Coordinates of C-alpha atoms in Angstrom, one line a residue:
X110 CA -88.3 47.2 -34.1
X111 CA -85.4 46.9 -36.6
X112 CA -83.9 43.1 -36.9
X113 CA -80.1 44.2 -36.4
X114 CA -78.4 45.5 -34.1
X115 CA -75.4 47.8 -35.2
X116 CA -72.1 48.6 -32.7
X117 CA -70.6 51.8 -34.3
X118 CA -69.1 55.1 -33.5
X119 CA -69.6 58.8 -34.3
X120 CA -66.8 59.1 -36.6
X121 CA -67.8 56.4 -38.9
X122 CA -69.4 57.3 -41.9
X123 CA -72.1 55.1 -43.7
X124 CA -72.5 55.2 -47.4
X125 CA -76.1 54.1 -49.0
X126 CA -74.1 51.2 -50.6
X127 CA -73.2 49.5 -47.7
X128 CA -76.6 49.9 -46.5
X129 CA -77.7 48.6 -49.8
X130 CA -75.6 45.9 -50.3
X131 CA -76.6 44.9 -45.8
X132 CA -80.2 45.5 -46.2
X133 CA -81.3 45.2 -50.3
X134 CA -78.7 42.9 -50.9
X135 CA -79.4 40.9 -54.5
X136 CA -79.9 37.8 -52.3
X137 CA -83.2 37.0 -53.5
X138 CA -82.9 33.6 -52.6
X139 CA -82.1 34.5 -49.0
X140 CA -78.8 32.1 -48.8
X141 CA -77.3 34.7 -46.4
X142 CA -79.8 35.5 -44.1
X143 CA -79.6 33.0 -42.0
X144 CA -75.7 32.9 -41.6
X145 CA -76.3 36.9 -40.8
X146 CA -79.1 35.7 -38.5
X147 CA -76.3 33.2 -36.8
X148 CA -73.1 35.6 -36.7
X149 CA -71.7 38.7 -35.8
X150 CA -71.2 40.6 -38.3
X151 CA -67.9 42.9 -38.5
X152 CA -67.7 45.7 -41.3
X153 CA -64.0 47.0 -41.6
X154 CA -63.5 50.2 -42.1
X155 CA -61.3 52.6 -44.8
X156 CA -59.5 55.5 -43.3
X157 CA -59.7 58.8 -44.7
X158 CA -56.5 60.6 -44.2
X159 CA -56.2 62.6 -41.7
X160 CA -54.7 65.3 -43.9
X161 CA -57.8 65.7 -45.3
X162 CA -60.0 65.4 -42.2
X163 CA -57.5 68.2 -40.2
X164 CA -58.8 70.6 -42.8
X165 CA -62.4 70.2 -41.2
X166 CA -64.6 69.5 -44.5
X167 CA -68.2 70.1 -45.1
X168 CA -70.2 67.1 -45.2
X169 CA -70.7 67.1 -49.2
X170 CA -67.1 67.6 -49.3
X171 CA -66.6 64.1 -47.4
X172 CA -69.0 62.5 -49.8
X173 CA -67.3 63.9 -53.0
X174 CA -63.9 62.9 -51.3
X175 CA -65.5 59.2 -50.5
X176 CA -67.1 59.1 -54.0
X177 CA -63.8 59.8 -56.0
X178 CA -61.4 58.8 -53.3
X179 CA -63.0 55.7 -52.0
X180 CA -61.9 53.4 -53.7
X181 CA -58.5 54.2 -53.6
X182 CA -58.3 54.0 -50.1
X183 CA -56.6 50.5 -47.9
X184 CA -59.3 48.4 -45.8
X185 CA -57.6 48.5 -42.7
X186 CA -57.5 44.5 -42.1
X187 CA -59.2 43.4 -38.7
X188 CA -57.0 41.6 -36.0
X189 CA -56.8 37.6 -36.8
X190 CA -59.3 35.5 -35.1
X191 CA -60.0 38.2 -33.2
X192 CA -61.8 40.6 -35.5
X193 CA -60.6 43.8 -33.9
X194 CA -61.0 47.0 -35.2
X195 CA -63.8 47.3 -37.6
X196 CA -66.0 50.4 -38.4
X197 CA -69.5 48.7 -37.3
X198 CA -70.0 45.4 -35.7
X199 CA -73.9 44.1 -36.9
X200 CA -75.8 41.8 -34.8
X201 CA -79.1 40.2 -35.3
X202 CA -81.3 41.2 -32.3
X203 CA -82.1 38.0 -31.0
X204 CA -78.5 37.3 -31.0
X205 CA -77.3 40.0 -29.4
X206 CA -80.1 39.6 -26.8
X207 CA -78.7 35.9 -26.2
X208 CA -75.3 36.8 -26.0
X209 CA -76.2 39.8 -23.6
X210 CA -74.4 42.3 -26.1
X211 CA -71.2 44.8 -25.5
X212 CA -69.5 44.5 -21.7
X213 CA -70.5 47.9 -21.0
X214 CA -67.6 47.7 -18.1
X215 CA -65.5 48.0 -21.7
X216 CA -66.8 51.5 -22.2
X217 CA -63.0 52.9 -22.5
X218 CA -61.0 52.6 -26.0
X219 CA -60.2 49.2 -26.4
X220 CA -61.4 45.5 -26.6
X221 CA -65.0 45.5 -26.4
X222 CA -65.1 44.4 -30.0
X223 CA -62.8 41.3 -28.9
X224 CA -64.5 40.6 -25.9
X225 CA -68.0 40.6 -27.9
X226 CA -66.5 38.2 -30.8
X227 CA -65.1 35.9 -28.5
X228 CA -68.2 35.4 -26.3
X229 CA -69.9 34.7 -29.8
X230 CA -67.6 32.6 -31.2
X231 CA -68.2 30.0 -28.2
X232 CA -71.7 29.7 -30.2
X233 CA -72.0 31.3 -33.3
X234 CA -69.8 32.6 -36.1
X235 CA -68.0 35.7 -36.6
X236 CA -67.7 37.5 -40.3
X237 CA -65.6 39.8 -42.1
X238 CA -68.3 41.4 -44.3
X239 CA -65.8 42.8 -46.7
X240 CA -65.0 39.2 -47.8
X241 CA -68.5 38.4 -47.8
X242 CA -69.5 41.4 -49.9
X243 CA -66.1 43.7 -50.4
X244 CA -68.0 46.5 -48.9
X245 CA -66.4 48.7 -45.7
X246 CA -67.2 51.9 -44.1
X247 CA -65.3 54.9 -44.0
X248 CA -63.5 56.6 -40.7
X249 CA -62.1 59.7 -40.4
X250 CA -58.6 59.5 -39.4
X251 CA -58.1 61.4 -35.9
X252 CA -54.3 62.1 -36.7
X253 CA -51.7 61.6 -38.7
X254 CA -51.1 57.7 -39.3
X255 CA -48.2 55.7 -38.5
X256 CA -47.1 56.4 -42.4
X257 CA -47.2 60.1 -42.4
X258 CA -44.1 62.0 -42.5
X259 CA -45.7 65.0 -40.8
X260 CA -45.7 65.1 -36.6
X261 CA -48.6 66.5 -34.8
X262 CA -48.3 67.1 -31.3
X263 CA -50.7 65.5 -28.8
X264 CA -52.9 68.0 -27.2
X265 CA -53.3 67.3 -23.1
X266 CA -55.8 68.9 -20.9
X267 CA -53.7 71.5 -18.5
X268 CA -52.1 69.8 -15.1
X269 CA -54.2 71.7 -12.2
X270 CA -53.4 71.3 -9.0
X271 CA -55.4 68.9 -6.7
X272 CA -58.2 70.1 -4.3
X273 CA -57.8 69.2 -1.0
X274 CA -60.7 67.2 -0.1

């Protein structure tokens, strides 16, 4: 029933001021409704450190960490042209009906957010909303990043021998 459709993932936090500034924005005069009505709409995302997200923290913890930390933290810049890597991708419903939404054959890690902008892109527009708004969302690291000193080990399921079938 909603008019948006929104692509995200379970470790992607929302704050009530992005929903604020998406959904109450102060655009009284409605001058970007219909560009949100004719684009898809890609949120980036800030990533909290996985340093503090290995320590497992409460969820009021996270939004006391967001609330004085927040601000502090890098948007992590989506791919050029491509748009890759944000923390939501927001659709208008209609639109995403047209463009016959996410190539669920994509399911896996990986290029389902570039395969959706480029299929829109043959018709519509594509938008970083933190330049429209300089407003992201926040996702928790799931290790260490490329920058940290520290090495964590992968974890691997165990090798078990195959069945004969």
């Amino acid at each position: 029933r909603g008019e948006y459709i929104a692509l995200t993932s379970s470790d992607v936090l929302w704050t009530s001021d992005i929903f604020k500034s998406f959904f109450l924005s102060d655009d009284a005069d409605g001058k970007y409704k219909d560009v949100f009505e004719r684009s898809l709409i890609f949120i980036p995302r800030k990533n909290i450190p996985w340093k503090f997200v290995n320590q497992n923290p409460r969820i009021d913890e996270i939004a006391k960490y967001i609330a004085t930390e927040g601000n502090t933290l890098d948007v992590e810049p989506l791919l050029p042209f491509y748009l890759g890597c944000a923390g939501a991708l927001v659709m208008y419903k209609n639109l995403w009906a047209e463009c016959r939404g996410n190539d669920e054959r994509l399911v896996f890690w990986g290029y389902n957010d570039i395969d959706l902008c480029l299929r829109v892109r043959l018709k519509y527009s594509c938008i970083d909303y933190f330049e429209v708004a300089k407003k992201s969302v926040y996702h928790l690291e799931h290790y260490p990043s490329r920058h940290d000193k520290e090495i964590m080990p992968r974890k691997s399921n165990p090798q078990i021998g195959r069945a004969s079938l």
